[in-house]
Amino acid sequence: MERAGKALEEAEAMRAWAAAAHAEAARAATAAAGERARAAAEVAALAEVLASREPGAAAPILDQVGVPAGLEAALGVALGEALESPSDEAAPRFWRALPPLDALAPLPGGATPLSRLVEAPAALGRALSQIGLLPRGADGAALQAALRPGQSLVTEDGALWRWDGHTARAGAPTPGAVRLAQRNALRAAEAKLDRAEAEAATTEAARAAAGAREDAARAAEAAARDARGAADAALAGARDAEAALAARHARAESRLAAIAPQLE
């Protein structure tokens, strides 16, 4: 009886622990699923924006460009609307792949050619080789007169100094820069979605395992309760039998006492 009672107490405690663990795992799984849904919505929205173009229009070449975060404005101001042209030669306007220039004039001011910083199709090779990213704090205006034909200097914040005198101040967003930033945002959102999906899968598996443990604990508690009931019933039966035996003994003693004088 005592053993059955202790086993029931332990089973009840285990069931309570398993229920609490299951509830916590369910909360974590719900939160992860919500994060996954938000990440998926962000990816879908950005993908829809980037996919919006005239029906049948070829994809712009900038969709083939990989630019490090922070250089979108520099590349956007340097090539401007030309980034919207595709590489498809069947289009009304397009980028044609040409062999690299035989001799490249050095860019002034320690500028780094964008061709070293940007992943782009070969068709942009000549253009990117003649666009220089200035170090932070460098004065492009002071270097503009030293530019050779076809060259230009840019900064991370979108300032431009071109060889022919055309100049753009920093901070003026261009369609190309906006689209490049959106593409980088899409890549970041896709990476976030991948992480969210992995976390959601992990937490859902943990929730399922915790649910299984709670089910097992409830079954064990029920079995322990049944065992306690059986022990209680057995004890009650034993007590009834003992009481009946005691009653028979008492009756026997009474009868014996009644006939004792006759036996003397």
PDB file of N, CA, C and O in Angstrom, residues 73-121:
ATOM      1  N   ALA A  73      24.869  52.572 -53.321  1.00  0.00           N
ATOM      2  CA  ALA A  73      24.773  53.956 -53.800  1.00  0.00           C
ATOM      3  C   ALA A  73      25.913  54.293 -54.749  1.00  0.00           C
ATOM      4  O   ALA A  73      25.717  54.996 -55.743  1.00  0.00           O
ATOM      5  N   ALA A  74      27.111  53.788 -54.460  1.00  0.00           N
ATOM      6  CA  ALA A  74      28.268  54.070 -55.314  1.00  0.00           C
ATOM      7  C   ALA A  74      28.063  53.503 -56.715  1.00  0.00           C
ATOM      8  O   ALA A  74      28.263  54.198 -57.723  1.00  0.00           O
ATOM      9  N   LEU A  75      27.655  52.248 -56.794  1.00  0.00           N
ATOM     10  CA  LEU A  75      27.445  51.638 -58.104  1.00  0.00           C
ATOM     11  C   LEU A  75      26.240  52.267 -58.801  1.00  0.00           C
ATOM     12  O   LEU A  75      26.266  52.496 -60.020  1.00  0.00           O
ATOM     13  N   GLY A  76      25.198  52.555 -58.043  1.00  0.00           N
ATOM     14  CA  GLY A  76      23.999  53.138 -58.639  1.00  0.00           C
ATOM     15  C   GLY A  76      24.254  54.485 -59.258  1.00  0.00           C
ATOM     16  O   GLY A  76      23.781  54.773 -60.368  1.00  0.00           O
ATOM     17  N   VAL A  77      25.008  55.364 -58.585  1.00  0.00           N
ATOM     18  CA  VAL A  77      25.269  56.685 -59.132  1.00  0.00           C
ATOM     19  C   VAL A  77      26.258  56.620 -60.292  1.00  0.00           C
ATOM     20  O   VAL A  77      26.226  57.437 -61.214  1.00  0.00           O
ATOM     21  N   ALA A  78      27.138  55.631 -60.275  1.00  0.00           N
ATOM     22  CA  ALA A  78      28.141  55.532 -61.332  1.00  0.00           C
ATOM     23  C   ALA A  78      27.537  55.108 -62.670  1.00  0.00           C
ATOM     24  O   ALA A  78      27.867  55.668 -63.718  1.00  0.00           O
ATOM     25  N   LEU A  79      26.633  54.130 -62.640  1.00  0.00           N
ATOM     26  CA  LEU A  79      26.072  53.614 -63.895  1.00  0.00           C
ATOM     27  C   LEU A  79      24.644  54.069 -64.146  1.00  0.00           C
ATOM     28  O   LEU A  79      24.150  53.951 -65.271  1.00  0.00           O
ATOM     29  N   GLY A  80      23.983  54.545 -63.132  1.00  0.00           N
ATOM     30  CA  GLY A  80      22.668  55.129 -63.316  1.00  0.00           C
ATOM     31  C   GLY A  80      21.683  54.228 -64.031  1.00  0.00           C
ATOM     32  O   GLY A  80      21.570  53.035 -63.746  1.00  0.00           O
ATOM     33  N   GLU A  81      20.954  54.807 -65.001  1.00  0.00           N
ATOM     34  CA  GLU A  81      19.912  54.071 -65.713  1.00  0.00           C
ATOM     35  C   GLU A  81      20.459  52.910 -66.528  1.00  0.00           C
ATOM     36  O   GLU A  81      19.709  51.999 -66.893  1.00  0.00           O
ATOM     37  N   ALA A  82      21.762  52.938 -66.821  1.00  0.00           N
ATOM     38  CA  ALA A  82      22.347  51.846 -67.602  1.00  0.00           C
ATOM     39  C   ALA A  82      22.222  50.513 -66.880  1.00  0.00           C
ATOM     40  O   ALA A  82      22.231  49.450 -67.519  1.00  0.00           O
ATOM     41  N   LEU A  83      22.076  50.546 -65.553  1.00  0.00           N
ATOM     42  CA  LEU A  83      21.894  49.303 -64.808  1.00  0.00           C
ATOM     43  C   LEU A  83      20.562  48.637 -65.129  1.00  0.00           C
ATOM     44  O   LEU A  83      20.379  47.455 -64.861  1.00  0.00           O
ATOM     45  N   GLU A  84      19.620  49.404 -65.675  1.00  0.00           N
ATOM     46  CA  GLU A  84      18.320  48.850 -66.030  1.00  0.00           C
ATOM     47  C   GLU A  84      18.344  48.122 -67.365  1.00  0.00           C
ATOM     48  O   GLU A  84      17.401  47.412 -67.712  1.00  0.00           O
ATOM     49  N   SER A  85      19.406  48.317 -68.146  1.00  0.00           N
ATOM     50  CA  SER A  85      19.512  47.624 -69.424  1.00  0.00           C
ATOM     51  C   SER A  85      19.864  46.162 -69.200  1.00  0.00           C
ATOM     52  O   SER A  85      20.664  45.846 -68.319  1.00  0.00           O
ATOM     53  N   PRO A  86      19.296  45.253 -69.978  1.00  0.00           N
ATOM     54  CA  PRO A  86      19.596  43.825 -69.808  1.00  0.00           C
ATOM     55  C   PRO A  86      20.863  43.431 -70.563  1.00  0.00           C
ATOM     56  O   PRO A  86      21.457  44.244 -71.297  1.00  0.00           O
ATOM     57  N   SER A  87      21.263  42.208 -70.392  1.00  0.00           N
ATOM     58  CA  SER A  87      22.377  41.668 -71.181  1.00  0.00           C
ATOM     59  C   SER A  87      21.855  40.925 -72.412  1.00  0.00           C
ATOM     60  O   SER A  87      22.651  40.413 -73.201  1.00  0.00           O
ATOM     61  N   ASP A  88      20.557  40.878 -72.555  1.00  0.00           N
ATOM     62  CA  ASP A  88      19.914  40.210 -73.684  1.00  0.00           C
ATOM     63  C   ASP A  88      20.023  41.087 -74.926  1.00  0.00           C
ATOM     64  O   ASP A  88      19.443  42.174 -74.997  1.00  0.00           O
ATOM     65  N   GLU A  89      20.777  40.631 -75.919  1.00  0.00           N
ATOM     66  CA  GLU A  89      21.006  41.440 -77.114  1.00  0.00           C
ATOM     67  C   GLU A  89      19.772  41.556 -77.999  1.00  0.00           C
ATOM     68  O   GLU A  89      19.779  42.303 -78.972  1.00  0.00           O
ATOM     69  N   ALA A  90      18.706  40.838 -77.658  1.00  0.00           N
ATOM     70  CA  ALA A  90      17.464  40.982 -78.412  1.00  0.00           C
ATOM     71  C   ALA A  90      16.639  42.165 -77.898  1.00  0.00           C
ATOM     72  O   ALA A  90      15.654  42.545 -78.530  1.00  0.00           O
ATOM     73  N   ALA A  91      17.043  42.740 -76.781  1.00  0.00           N
ATOM     74  CA  ALA A  91      16.304  43.859 -76.207  1.00  0.00           C
ATOM     75  C   ALA A  91      16.614  45.143 -76.971  1.00  0.00           C
ATOM     76  O   ALA A  91      17.650  45.259 -77.647  1.00  0.00           O
ATOM     77  N   PRO A  92      15.742  46.154 -76.883  1.00  0.00           N
ATOM     78  CA  PRO A  92      15.986  47.420 -77.586  1.00  0.00           C
ATOM     79  C   PRO A  92      17.281  48.097 -77.158  1.00  0.00           C
ATOM     80  O   PRO A  92      17.955  48.735 -77.953  1.00  0.00           O
ATOM     81  N   ARG A  93      17.621  47.990 -75.902  1.00  0.00           N
ATOM     82  CA  ARG A  93      18.911  48.484 -75.404  1.00  0.00           C
ATOM     83  C   ARG A  93      19.486  47.398 -74.510  1.00  0.00           C
ATOM     84  O   ARG A  93      18.759  46.721 -73.781  1.00  0.00           O
ATOM     85  N   PHE A  94      20.778  47.241 -74.540  1.00  0.00           N
ATOM     86  CA  PHE A  94      21.389  46.122 -73.817  1.00  0.00           C
ATOM     87  C   PHE A  94      22.866  46.371 -73.617  1.00  0.00           C
ATOM     88  O   PHE A  94      23.458  47.278 -74.227  1.00  0.00           O
ATOM     89  N   TRP A  95      23.460  45.541 -72.767  1.00  0.00           N
ATOM     90  CA  TRP A  95      24.906  45.548 -72.553  1.00  0.00           C
ATOM     91  C   TRP A  95      25.525  44.443 -73.414  1.00  0.00           C
ATOM     92  O   TRP A  95      25.106  43.299 -73.349  1.00  0.00           O
ATOM     93  N   ARG A  96      26.532  44.830 -74.189  1.00  0.00           N
ATOM     94  CA  ARG A  96      27.246  43.844 -75.009  1.00  0.00           C
ATOM     95  C   ARG A  96      28.584  43.543 -74.347  1.00  0.00           C
ATOM     96  O   ARG A  96      29.306  44.442 -73.910  1.00  0.00           O
ATOM     97  N   ALA A  97      28.924  42.280 -74.240  1.00  0.00           N
ATOM     98  CA  ALA A  97      30.200  41.881 -73.643  1.00  0.00           C
ATOM     99  C   ALA A  97      31.332  42.154 -74.629  1.00  0.00           C
ATOM    100  O   ALA A  97      31.312  41.672 -75.767  1.00  0.00           O
ATOM    101  N   LEU A  98      32.291  42.948 -74.199  1.00  0.00           N
ATOM    102  CA  LEU A  98      33.470  43.270 -74.998  1.00  0.00           C
ATOM    103  C   LEU A  98      34.718  42.793 -74.265  1.00  0.00           C
ATOM    104  O   LEU A  98      34.706  42.666 -73.037  1.00  0.00           O
ATOM    105  N   PRO A  99      35.786  42.527 -74.991  1.00  0.00           N
ATOM    106  CA  PRO A  99      37.015  42.089 -74.311  1.00  0.00           C
ATOM    107  C   PRO A  99      37.563  43.203 -73.427  1.00  0.00           C
ATOM    108  O   PRO A  99      37.280  44.384 -73.650  1.00  0.00           O
ATOM    109  N   PRO A 100      38.344  42.863 -72.412  1.00  0.00           N
ATOM    110  CA  PRO A 100      38.922  43.888 -71.533  1.00  0.00           C
ATOM    111  C   PRO A 100      39.782  44.864 -72.326  1.00  0.00           C
ATOM    112  O   PRO A 100      40.325  44.536 -73.390  1.00  0.00           O
ATOM    113  N   LEU A 101      39.898  46.066 -71.815  1.00  0.00           N
ATOM    114  CA  LEU A 101      40.757  47.071 -72.449  1.00  0.00           C
ATOM    115  C   LEU A 101      42.214  46.623 -72.374  1.00  0.00           C
ATOM    116  O   LEU A 101      42.640  46.029 -71.380  1.00  0.00           O
ATOM    117  N   ASP A 102      42.944  46.921 -73.429  1.00  0.00           N
ATOM    118  CA  ASP A 102      44.351  46.497 -73.471  1.00  0.00           C
ATOM    119  C   ASP A 102      45.172  47.170 -72.383  1.00  0.00           C
ATOM    120  O   ASP A 102      45.984  46.535 -71.714  1.00  0.00           O
ATOM    121  N   ALA A 103      44.970  48.473 -72.228  1.00  0.00           N
ATOM    122  CA  ALA A 103      45.754  49.215 -71.237  1.00  0.00           C
ATOM    123  C   ALA A 103      44.809  50.082 -70.426  1.00  0.00           C
ATOM    124  O   ALA A 103      44.016  50.834 -70.990  1.00  0.00           O
ATOM    125  N   LEU A 104      44.892  49.957 -69.125  1.00  0.00           N
ATOM    126  CA  LEU A 104      44.023  50.719 -68.245  1.00  0.00           C
ATOM    127  C   LEU A 104      44.820  51.840 -67.582  1.00  0.00           C
ATOM    128  O   LEU A 104      45.857  51.590 -66.957  1.00  0.00           O
ATOM    129  N   ALA A 105      44.333  53.048 -67.754  1.00  0.00           N
ATOM    130  CA  ALA A 105      44.965  54.173 -67.063  1.00  0.00           C
ATOM    131  C   ALA A 105      44.659  54.070 -65.588  1.00  0.00           C
ATOM    132  O   ALA A 105      43.529  53.751 -65.207  1.00  0.00           O
ATOM    133  N   PRO A 106      45.652  54.298 -64.748  1.00  0.00           N
ATOM    134  CA  PRO A 106      45.405  54.182 -63.304  1.00  0.00           C
ATOM    135  C   PRO A 106      44.413  55.239 -62.827  1.00  0.00           C
ATOM    136  O   PRO A 106      44.381  56.362 -63.341  1.00  0.00           O
ATOM    137  N   LEU A 107      43.606  54.861 -61.845  1.00  0.00           N
ATOM    138  CA  LEU A 107      42.675  55.793 -61.233  1.00  0.00           C
ATOM    139  C   LEU A 107      43.407  56.637 -60.203  1.00  0.00           C
ATOM    140  O   LEU A 107      44.268  56.128 -59.466  1.00  0.00           O
ATOM    141  N   PRO A 108      43.103  57.920 -60.116  1.00  0.00           N
ATOM    142  CA  PRO A 108      43.844  58.781 -59.176  1.00  0.00           C
ATOM    143  C   PRO A 108      43.388  58.601 -57.734  1.00  0.00           C
ATOM    144  O   PRO A 108      42.328  58.030 -57.448  1.00  0.00           O
ATOM    145  N   GLY A 109      44.187  59.112 -56.821  1.00  0.00           N
ATOM    146  CA  GLY A 109      43.790  59.202 -55.422  1.00  0.00           C
ATOM    147  C   GLY A 109      43.706  57.888 -54.682  1.00  0.00           C
ATOM    148  O   GLY A 109      43.034  57.802 -53.652  1.00  0.00           O
ATOM    149  N   GLY A 110      44.363  56.836 -55.196  1.00  0.00           N
ATOM    150  CA  GLY A 110      44.287  55.553 -54.509  1.00  0.00           C
ATOM    151  C   GLY A 110      42.912  54.922 -54.580  1.00  0.00           C
ATOM    152  O   GLY A 110      42.567  54.080 -53.739  1.00  0.00           O
ATOM    153  N   ALA A 111      42.119  55.299 -55.596  1.00  0.00           N
ATOM    154  CA  ALA A 111      40.778  54.746 -55.746  1.00  0.00           C
ATOM    155  C   ALA A 111      40.853  53.264 -56.134  1.00  0.00           C
ATOM    156  O   ALA A 111      41.727  52.855 -56.893  1.00  0.00           O
ATOM    157  N   THR A 112      39.916  52.484 -55.636  1.00  0.00           N
ATOM    158  CA  THR A 112      39.850  51.057 -55.942  1.00  0.00           C
ATOM    159  C   THR A 112      38.821  50.818 -57.031  1.00  0.00           C
ATOM    160  O   THR A 112      37.657  51.215 -56.891  1.00  0.00           O
ATOM    161  N   PRO A 113      39.212  50.186 -58.149  1.00  0.00           N
ATOM    162  CA  PRO A 113      38.226  49.922 -59.214  1.00  0.00           C
ATOM    163  C   PRO A 113      37.076  49.062 -58.685  1.00  0.00           C
ATOM    164  O   PRO A 113      37.292  48.096 -57.951  1.00  0.00           O
ATOM    165  N   LEU A 114      35.859  49.416 -59.076  1.00  0.00           N
ATOM    166  CA  LEU A 114      34.713  48.634 -58.641  1.00  0.00           C
ATOM    167  C   LEU A 114      34.757  47.213 -59.188  1.00  0.00           C
ATOM    168  O   LEU A 114      34.105  46.324 -58.648  1.00  0.00           O
ATOM    169  N   SER A 115      35.523  46.993 -60.246  1.00  0.00           N
ATOM    170  CA  SER A 115      35.642  45.638 -60.785  1.00  0.00           C
ATOM    171  C   SER A 115      36.260  44.689 -59.767  1.00  0.00           C
ATOM    172  O   SER A 115      36.084  43.470 -59.863  1.00  0.00           O
ATOM    173  N   ARG A 116      36.983  45.217 -58.780  1.00  0.00           N
ATOM    174  CA  ARG A 116      37.577  44.377 -57.736  1.00  0.00           C
ATOM    175  C   ARG A 116      36.609  44.142 -56.568  1.00  0.00           C
ATOM    176  O   ARG A 116      36.865  43.283 -55.722  1.00  0.00           O
ATOM    177  N   LEU A 117      35.561  44.921 -56.520  1.00  0.00           N
ATOM    178  CA  LEU A 117      34.668  44.884 -55.361  1.00  0.00           C
ATOM    179  C   LEU A 117      33.305  44.299 -55.670  1.00  0.00           C
ATOM    180  O   LEU A 117      32.605  43.861 -54.747  1.00  0.00           O
ATOM    181  N   VAL A 118      32.925  44.291 -56.928  1.00  0.00           N
ATOM    182  CA  VAL A 118      31.572  43.922 -57.321  1.00  0.00           C
ATOM    183  C   VAL A 118      31.608  42.660 -58.165  1.00  0.00           C
ATOM    184  O   VAL A 118      32.459  42.511 -59.044  1.00  0.00           O
ATOM    185  N   GLU A 119      30.695  41.739 -57.897  1.00  0.00           N
ATOM    186  CA  GLU A 119      30.526  40.561 -58.749  1.00  0.00           C
ATOM    187  C   GLU A 119      29.541  40.915 -59.859  1.00  0.00           C
ATOM    188  O   GLU A 119      28.383  41.246 -59.578  1.00  0.00           O
ATOM    189  N   ALA A 120      30.005  40.848 -61.089  1.00  0.00           N
ATOM    190  CA  ALA A 120      29.163  41.295 -62.196  1.00  0.00           C
ATOM    191  C   ALA A 120      29.500  40.505 -63.451  1.00  0.00           C
ATOM    192  O   ALA A 120      30.599  39.951 -63.589  1.00  0.00           O
ATOM    193  N   PRO A 121      28.558  40.428 -64.407  1.00  0.00           N
ATOM    194  CA  PRO A 121      28.843  39.750 -65.672  1.00  0.00           C
ATOM    195  C   PRO A 121      29.926  40.472 -66.463  1.00  0.00           C
ATOM    196  O   PRO A 121      30.212  41.660 -66.232  1.00  0.00           O
TER     197      PRO A 121
END
